[in-house]
PDB file of C-alpha atoms in Angstrom:
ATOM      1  CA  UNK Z   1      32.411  49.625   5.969  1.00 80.00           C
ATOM      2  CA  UNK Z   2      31.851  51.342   9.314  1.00 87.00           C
ATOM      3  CA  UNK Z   3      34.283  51.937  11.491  1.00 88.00           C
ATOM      4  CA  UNK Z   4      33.499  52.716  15.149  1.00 87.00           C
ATOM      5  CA  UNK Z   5      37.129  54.020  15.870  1.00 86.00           C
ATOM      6  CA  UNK Z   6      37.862  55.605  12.567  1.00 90.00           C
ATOM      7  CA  UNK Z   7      35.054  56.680  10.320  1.00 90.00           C
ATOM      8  CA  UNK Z   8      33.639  60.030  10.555  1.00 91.00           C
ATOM      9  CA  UNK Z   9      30.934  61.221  12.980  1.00 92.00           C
ATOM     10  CA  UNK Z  10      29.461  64.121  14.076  1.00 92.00           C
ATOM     11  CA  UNK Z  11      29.250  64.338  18.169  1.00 93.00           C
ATOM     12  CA  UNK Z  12      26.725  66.782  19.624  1.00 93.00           C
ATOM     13  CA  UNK Z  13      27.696  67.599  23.090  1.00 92.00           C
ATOM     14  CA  UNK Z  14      23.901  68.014  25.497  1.00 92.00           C
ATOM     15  CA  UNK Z  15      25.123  67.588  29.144  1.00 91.00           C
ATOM     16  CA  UNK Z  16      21.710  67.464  29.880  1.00 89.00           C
ATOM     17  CA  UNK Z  17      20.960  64.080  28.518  1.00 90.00           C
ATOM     18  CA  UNK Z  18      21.019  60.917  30.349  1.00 89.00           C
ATOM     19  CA  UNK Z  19      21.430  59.059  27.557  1.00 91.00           C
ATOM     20  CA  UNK Z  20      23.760  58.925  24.433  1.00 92.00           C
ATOM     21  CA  UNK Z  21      21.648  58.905  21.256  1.00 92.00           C
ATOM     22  CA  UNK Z  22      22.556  57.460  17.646  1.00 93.00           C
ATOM     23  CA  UNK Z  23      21.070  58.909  14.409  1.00 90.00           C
ATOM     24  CA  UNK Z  24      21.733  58.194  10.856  1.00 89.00           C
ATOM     25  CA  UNK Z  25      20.952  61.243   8.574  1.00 84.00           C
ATOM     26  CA  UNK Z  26      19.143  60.671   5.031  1.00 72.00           C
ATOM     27  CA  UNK Z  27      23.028  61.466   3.656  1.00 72.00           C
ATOM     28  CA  UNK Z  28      24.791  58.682   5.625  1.00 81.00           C
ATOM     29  CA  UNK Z  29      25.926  61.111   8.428  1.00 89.00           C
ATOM     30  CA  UNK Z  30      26.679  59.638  11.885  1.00 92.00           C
ATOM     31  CA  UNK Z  31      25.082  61.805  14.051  1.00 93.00           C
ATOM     32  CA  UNK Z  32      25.646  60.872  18.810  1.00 94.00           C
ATOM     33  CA  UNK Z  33      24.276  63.251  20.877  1.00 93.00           C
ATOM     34  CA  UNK Z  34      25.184  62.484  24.153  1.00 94.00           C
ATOM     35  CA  UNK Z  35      26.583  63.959  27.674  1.00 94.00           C
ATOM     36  CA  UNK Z  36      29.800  62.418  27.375  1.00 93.00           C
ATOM     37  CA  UNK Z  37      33.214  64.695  26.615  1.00 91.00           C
ATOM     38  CA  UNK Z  38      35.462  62.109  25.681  1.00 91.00           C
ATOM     39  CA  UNK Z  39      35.198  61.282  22.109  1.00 93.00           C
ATOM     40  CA  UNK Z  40      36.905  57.662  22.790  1.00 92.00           C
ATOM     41  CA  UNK Z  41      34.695  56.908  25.412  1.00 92.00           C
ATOM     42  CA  UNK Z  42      31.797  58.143  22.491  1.00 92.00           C
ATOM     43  CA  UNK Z  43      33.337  55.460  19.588  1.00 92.00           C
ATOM     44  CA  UNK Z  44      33.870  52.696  22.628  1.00 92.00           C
ATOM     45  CA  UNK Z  45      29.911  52.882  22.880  1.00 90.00           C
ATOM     46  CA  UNK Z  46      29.726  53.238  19.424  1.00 91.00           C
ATOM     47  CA  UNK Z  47      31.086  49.579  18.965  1.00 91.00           C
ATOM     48  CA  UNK Z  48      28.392  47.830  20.442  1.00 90.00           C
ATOM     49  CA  UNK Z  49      26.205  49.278  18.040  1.00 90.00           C
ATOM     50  CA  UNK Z  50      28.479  49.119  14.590  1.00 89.00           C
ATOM     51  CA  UNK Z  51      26.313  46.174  12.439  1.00 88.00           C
ATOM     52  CA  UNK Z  52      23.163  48.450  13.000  1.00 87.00           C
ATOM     53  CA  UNK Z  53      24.781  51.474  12.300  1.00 89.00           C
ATOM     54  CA  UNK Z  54      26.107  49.547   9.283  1.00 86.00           C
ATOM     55  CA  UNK Z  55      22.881  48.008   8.260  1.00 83.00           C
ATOM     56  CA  UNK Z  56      21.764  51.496   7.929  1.00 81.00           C
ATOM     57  CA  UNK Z  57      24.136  52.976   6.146  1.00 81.00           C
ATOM     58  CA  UNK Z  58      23.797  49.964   3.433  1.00 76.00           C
ATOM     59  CA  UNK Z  59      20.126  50.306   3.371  1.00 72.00           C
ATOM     60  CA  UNK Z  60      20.953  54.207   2.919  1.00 70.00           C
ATOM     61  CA  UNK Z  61      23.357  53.350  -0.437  1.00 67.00           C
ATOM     62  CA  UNK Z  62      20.898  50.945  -1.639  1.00 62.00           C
ATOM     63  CA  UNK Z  63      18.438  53.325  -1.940  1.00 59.00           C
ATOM     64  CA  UNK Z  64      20.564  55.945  -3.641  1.00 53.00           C
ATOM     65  CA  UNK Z  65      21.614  53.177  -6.164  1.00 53.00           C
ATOM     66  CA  UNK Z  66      18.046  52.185  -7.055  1.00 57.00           C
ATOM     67  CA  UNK Z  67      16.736  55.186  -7.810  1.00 65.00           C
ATOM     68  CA  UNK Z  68      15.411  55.949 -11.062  1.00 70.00           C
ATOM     69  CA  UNK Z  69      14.059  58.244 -13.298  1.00 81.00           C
ATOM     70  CA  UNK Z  70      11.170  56.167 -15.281  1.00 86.00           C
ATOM     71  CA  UNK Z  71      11.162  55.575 -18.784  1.00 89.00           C
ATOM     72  CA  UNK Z  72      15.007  56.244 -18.610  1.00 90.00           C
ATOM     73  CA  UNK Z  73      16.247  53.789 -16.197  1.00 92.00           C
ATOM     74  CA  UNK Z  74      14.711  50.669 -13.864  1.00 93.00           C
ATOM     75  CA  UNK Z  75      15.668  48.706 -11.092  1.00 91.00           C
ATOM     76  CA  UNK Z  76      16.948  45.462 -12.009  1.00 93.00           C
ATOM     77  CA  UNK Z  77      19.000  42.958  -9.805  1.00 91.00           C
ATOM     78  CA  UNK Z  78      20.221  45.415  -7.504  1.00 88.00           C
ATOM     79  CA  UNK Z  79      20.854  48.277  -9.785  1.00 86.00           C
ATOM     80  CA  UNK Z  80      19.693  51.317 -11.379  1.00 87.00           C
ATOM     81  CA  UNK Z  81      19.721  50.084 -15.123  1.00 91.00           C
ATOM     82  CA  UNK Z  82      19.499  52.273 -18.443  1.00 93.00           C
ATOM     83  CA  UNK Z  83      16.918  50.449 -20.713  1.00 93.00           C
ATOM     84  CA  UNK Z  84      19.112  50.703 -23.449  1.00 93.00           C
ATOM     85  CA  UNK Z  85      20.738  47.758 -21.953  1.00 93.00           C
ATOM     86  CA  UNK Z  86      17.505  45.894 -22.169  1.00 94.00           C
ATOM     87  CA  UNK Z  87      16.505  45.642 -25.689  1.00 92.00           C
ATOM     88  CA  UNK Z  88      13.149  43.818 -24.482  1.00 89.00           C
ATOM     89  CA  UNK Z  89      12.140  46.419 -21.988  1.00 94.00           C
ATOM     90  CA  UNK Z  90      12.925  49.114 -24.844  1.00 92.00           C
ATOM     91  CA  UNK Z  91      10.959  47.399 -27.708  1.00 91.00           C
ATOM     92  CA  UNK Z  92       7.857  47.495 -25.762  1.00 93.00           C
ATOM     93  CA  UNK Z  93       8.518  51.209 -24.289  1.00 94.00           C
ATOM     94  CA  UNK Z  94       8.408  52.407 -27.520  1.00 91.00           C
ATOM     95  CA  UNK Z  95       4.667  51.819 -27.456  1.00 91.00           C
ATOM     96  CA  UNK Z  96       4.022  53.511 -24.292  1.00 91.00           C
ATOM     97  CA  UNK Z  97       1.972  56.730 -24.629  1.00 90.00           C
ATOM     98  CA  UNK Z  98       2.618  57.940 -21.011  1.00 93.00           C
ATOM     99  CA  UNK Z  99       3.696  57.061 -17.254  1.00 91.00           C
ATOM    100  CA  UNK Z 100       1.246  54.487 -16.687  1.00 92.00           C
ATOM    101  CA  UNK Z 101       2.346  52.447 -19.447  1.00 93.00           C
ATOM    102  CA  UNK Z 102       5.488  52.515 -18.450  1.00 93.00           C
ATOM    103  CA  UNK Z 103       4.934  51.329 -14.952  1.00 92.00           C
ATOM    104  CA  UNK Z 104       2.978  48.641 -16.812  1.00 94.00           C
ATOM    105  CA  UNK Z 105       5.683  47.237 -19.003  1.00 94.00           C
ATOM    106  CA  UNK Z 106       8.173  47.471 -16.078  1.00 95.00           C
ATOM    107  CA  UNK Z 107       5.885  45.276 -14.106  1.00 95.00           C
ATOM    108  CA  UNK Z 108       5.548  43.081 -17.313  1.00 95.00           C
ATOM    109  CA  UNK Z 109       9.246  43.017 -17.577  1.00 96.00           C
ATOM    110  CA  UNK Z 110       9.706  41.937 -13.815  1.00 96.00           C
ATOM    111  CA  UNK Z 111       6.798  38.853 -14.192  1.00 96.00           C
ATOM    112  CA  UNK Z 112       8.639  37.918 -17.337  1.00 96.00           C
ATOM    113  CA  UNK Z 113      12.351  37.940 -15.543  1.00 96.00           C
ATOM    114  CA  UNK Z 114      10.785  36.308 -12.259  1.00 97.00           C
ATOM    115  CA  UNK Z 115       8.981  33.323 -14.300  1.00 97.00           C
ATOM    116  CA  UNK Z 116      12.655  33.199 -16.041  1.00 96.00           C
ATOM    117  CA  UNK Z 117      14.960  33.292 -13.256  1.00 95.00           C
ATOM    118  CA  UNK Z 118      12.941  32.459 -10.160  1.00 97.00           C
ATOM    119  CA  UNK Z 119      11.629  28.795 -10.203  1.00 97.00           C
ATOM    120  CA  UNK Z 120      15.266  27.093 -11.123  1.00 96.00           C
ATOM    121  CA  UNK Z 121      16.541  29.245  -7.693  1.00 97.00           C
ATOM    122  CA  UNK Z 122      13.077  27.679  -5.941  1.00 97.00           C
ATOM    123  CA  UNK Z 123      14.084  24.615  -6.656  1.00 97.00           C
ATOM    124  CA  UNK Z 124      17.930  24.614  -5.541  1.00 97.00           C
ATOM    125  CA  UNK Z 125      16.861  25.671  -2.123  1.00 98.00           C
ATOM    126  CA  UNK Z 126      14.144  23.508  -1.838  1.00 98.00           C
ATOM    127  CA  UNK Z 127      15.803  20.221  -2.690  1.00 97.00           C
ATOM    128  CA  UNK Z 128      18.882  21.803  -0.378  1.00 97.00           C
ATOM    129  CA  UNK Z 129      16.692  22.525   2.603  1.00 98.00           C
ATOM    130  CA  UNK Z 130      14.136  18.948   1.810  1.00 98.00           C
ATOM    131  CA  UNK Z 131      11.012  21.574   1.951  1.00 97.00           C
ATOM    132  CA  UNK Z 132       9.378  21.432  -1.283  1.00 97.00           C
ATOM    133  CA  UNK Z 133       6.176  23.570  -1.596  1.00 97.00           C
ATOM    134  CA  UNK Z 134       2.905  22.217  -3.173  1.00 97.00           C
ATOM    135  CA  UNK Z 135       2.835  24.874  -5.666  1.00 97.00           C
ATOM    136  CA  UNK Z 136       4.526  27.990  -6.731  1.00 97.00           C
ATOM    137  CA  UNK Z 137       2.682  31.288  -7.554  1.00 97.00           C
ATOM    138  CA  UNK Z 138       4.630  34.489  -8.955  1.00 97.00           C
ATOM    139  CA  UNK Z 139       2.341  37.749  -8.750  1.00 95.00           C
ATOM    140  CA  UNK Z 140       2.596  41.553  -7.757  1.00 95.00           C
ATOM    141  CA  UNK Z 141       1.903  42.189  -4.155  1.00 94.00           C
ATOM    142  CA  UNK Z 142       2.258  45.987  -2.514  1.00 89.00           C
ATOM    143  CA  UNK Z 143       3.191  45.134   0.801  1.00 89.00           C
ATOM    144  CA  UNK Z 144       5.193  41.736   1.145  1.00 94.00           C
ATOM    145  CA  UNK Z 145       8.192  40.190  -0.687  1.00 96.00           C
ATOM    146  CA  UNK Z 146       6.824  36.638  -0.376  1.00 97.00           C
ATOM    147  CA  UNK Z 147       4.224  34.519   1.741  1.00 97.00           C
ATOM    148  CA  UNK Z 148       3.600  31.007   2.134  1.00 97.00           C
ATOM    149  CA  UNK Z 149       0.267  29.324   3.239  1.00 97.00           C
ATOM    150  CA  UNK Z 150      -0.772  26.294   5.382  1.00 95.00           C
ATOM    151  CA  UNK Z 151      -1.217  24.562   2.740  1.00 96.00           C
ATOM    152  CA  UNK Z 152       2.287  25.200   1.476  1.00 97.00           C
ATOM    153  CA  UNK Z 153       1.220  27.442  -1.103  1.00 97.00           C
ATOM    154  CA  UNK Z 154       4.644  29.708  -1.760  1.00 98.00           C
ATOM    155  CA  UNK Z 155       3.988  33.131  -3.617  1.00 98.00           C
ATOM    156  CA  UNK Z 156       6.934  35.316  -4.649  1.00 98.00           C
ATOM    157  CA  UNK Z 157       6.421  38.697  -5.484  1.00 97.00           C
ATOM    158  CA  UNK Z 158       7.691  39.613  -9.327  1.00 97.00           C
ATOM    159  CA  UNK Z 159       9.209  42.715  -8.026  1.00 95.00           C
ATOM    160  CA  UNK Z 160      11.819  40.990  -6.673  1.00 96.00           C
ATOM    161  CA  UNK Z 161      13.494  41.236  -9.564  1.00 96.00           C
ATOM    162  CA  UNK Z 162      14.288  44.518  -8.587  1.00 93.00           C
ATOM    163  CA  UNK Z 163      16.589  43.018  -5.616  1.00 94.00           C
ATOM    164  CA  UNK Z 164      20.314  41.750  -5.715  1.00 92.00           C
ATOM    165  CA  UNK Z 165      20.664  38.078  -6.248  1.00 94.00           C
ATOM    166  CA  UNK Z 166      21.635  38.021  -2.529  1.00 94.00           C
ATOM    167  CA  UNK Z 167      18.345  39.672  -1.338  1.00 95.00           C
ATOM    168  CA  UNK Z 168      15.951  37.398  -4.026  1.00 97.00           C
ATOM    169  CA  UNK Z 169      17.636  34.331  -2.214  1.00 97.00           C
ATOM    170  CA  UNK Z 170      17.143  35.218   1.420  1.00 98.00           C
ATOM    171  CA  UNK Z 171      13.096  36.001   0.299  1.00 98.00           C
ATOM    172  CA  UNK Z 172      13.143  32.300  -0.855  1.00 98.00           C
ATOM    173  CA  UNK Z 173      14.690  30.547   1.688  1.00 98.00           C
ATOM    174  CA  UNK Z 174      12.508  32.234   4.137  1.00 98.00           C
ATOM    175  CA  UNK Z 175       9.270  31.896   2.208  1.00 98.00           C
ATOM    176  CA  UNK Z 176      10.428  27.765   2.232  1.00 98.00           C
ATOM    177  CA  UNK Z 177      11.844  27.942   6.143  1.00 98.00           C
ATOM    178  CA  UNK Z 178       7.695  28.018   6.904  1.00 98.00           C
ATOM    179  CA  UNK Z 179       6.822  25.520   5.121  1.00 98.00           C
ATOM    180  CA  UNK Z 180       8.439  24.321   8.524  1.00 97.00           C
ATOM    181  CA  UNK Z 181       8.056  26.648  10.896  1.00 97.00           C
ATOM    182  CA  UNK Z 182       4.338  28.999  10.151  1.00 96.00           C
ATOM    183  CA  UNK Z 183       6.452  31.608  12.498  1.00 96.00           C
ATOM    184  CA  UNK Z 184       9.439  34.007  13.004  1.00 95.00           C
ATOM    185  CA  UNK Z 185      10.309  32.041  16.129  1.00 96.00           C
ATOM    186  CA  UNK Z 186      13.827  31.494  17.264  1.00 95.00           C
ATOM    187  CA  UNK Z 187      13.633  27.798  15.671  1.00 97.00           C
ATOM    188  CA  UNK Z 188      12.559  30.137  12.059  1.00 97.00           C
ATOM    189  CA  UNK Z 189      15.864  31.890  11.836  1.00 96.00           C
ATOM    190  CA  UNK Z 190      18.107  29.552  12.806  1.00 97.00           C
ATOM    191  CA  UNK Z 191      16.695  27.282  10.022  1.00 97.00           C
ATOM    192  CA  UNK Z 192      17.314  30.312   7.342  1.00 97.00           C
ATOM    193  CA  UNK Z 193      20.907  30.842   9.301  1.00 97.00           C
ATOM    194  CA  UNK Z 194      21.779  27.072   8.501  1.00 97.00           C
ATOM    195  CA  UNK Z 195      21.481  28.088   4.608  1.00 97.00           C
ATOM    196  CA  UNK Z 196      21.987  32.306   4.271  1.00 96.00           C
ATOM    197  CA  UNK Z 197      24.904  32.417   7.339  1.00 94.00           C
ATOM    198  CA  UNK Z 198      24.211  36.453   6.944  1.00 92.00           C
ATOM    199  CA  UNK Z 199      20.747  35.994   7.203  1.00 93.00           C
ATOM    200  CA  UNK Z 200      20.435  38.836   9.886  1.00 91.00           C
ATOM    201  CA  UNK Z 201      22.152  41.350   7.778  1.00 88.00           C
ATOM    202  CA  UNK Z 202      19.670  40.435   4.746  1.00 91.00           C
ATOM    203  CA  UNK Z 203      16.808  40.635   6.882  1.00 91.00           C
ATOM    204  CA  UNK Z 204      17.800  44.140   8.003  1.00 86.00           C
ATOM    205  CA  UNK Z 205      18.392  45.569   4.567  1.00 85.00           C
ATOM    206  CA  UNK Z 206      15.506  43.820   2.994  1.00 88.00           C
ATOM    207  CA  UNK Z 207      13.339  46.180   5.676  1.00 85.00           C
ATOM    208  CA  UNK Z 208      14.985  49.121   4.454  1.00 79.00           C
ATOM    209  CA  UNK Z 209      13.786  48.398   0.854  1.00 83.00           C
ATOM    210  CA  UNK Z 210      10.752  49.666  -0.189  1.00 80.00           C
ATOM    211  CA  UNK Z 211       8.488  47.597  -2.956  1.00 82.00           C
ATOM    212  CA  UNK Z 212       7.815  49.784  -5.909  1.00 71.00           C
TER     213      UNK Z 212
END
């Protein structure tokens, strides 16, 4: 976890600036340039921005955890997984002739988890939030984790079986939290808070998570 008063960071000194500035390097570096001398004056500011700086750090190590070289390895709950440890995924790479039928079994392999796993966690949320959607649909979207329609339609992207448990739930509470509310007002979140307390965090990191 971050620290504002302890963990490393790199301050760049620019007396010209008006403003102190906050970056986060692709290795997790802490980067502040900023006019001010006084390195505890630098961490005090620091503070008031420690949960982003530590959202991006996490989204940061995620990233470095779920990558994968393909054919060798797939994300999988939150991991970067050998497929030796899936004897499934492995049966049917072994008729793969090259990279794009591999990307096709790995997709089959995530419908086939997401039809397993997903629909039991649908339903413990529903029946715990008293939104039940008028049907379920599991497919492979590009751009969006989930969606739900007016007419309570609730579709879960099958790649979310590349997320952490944590991660898959927050995508289905939300997707069922507009079955109330068909926005991302104030009234949204606090709905999704009532269930996922950490619901900001999750939101955060899931935006730092590319689909693919």
């Amino acid at each position: 976890m971050f620290d504002s008063y302890t963990s490393p960071i790199t301050i760049h000194y620019r007396p010209r600036n008006r403003n102190t500035y906050i970056t986060i390097t692709h290795n997790a570096e802490v980067c502040v340039r900023t006019p001010i001398k006084d390195e505890r004056r630098v961490r005090t500011l620091l503070r008031e921005r420690e949960g982003w700086i530590q959202s991006k750090l996490t989204a940061i190590a995620s990233r470095s955890i779920l990558e994968h070289t393909l054919g060798e390895s797939i994300r999988f709950r939150g991991e970067c997984v050998a497929v030796t440890q899936l004897p499934h995924l492995i049966k049917t790479l072994e008729k793969a002739k090259n990279s794009i039928d591999i990307e096709k079994y790995y997709h089959h392999f995530y419908k086939n988890e997401a039809l397993l796993t997903l629909p039991s966690r649908v339903s413990h949320y529903a029946r715990k939030m008293n939104l039940h959607p008028k049907e379920i649909r599991f497919k492979k979207m590009r751009r969006r984790w989930g969606s739900c329609s007016s007419q309570g339609v609730v579709t879960l992207n099958t790649m979310m079986m590349q997320l952490s448990y944590a991660h898959i739930d927050y995508i289905i509470v939300h997707e069922l939290a507009h079955l109330r509310h068909m926005n991302h007002s104030s009234e949204f979140h606090a709905l999704v808070r009532t269930i996922l307390e950490n619901e900001r965090l999750l939101r955060r990191e899931l935006k730092e998570i590319r689909i693919g």
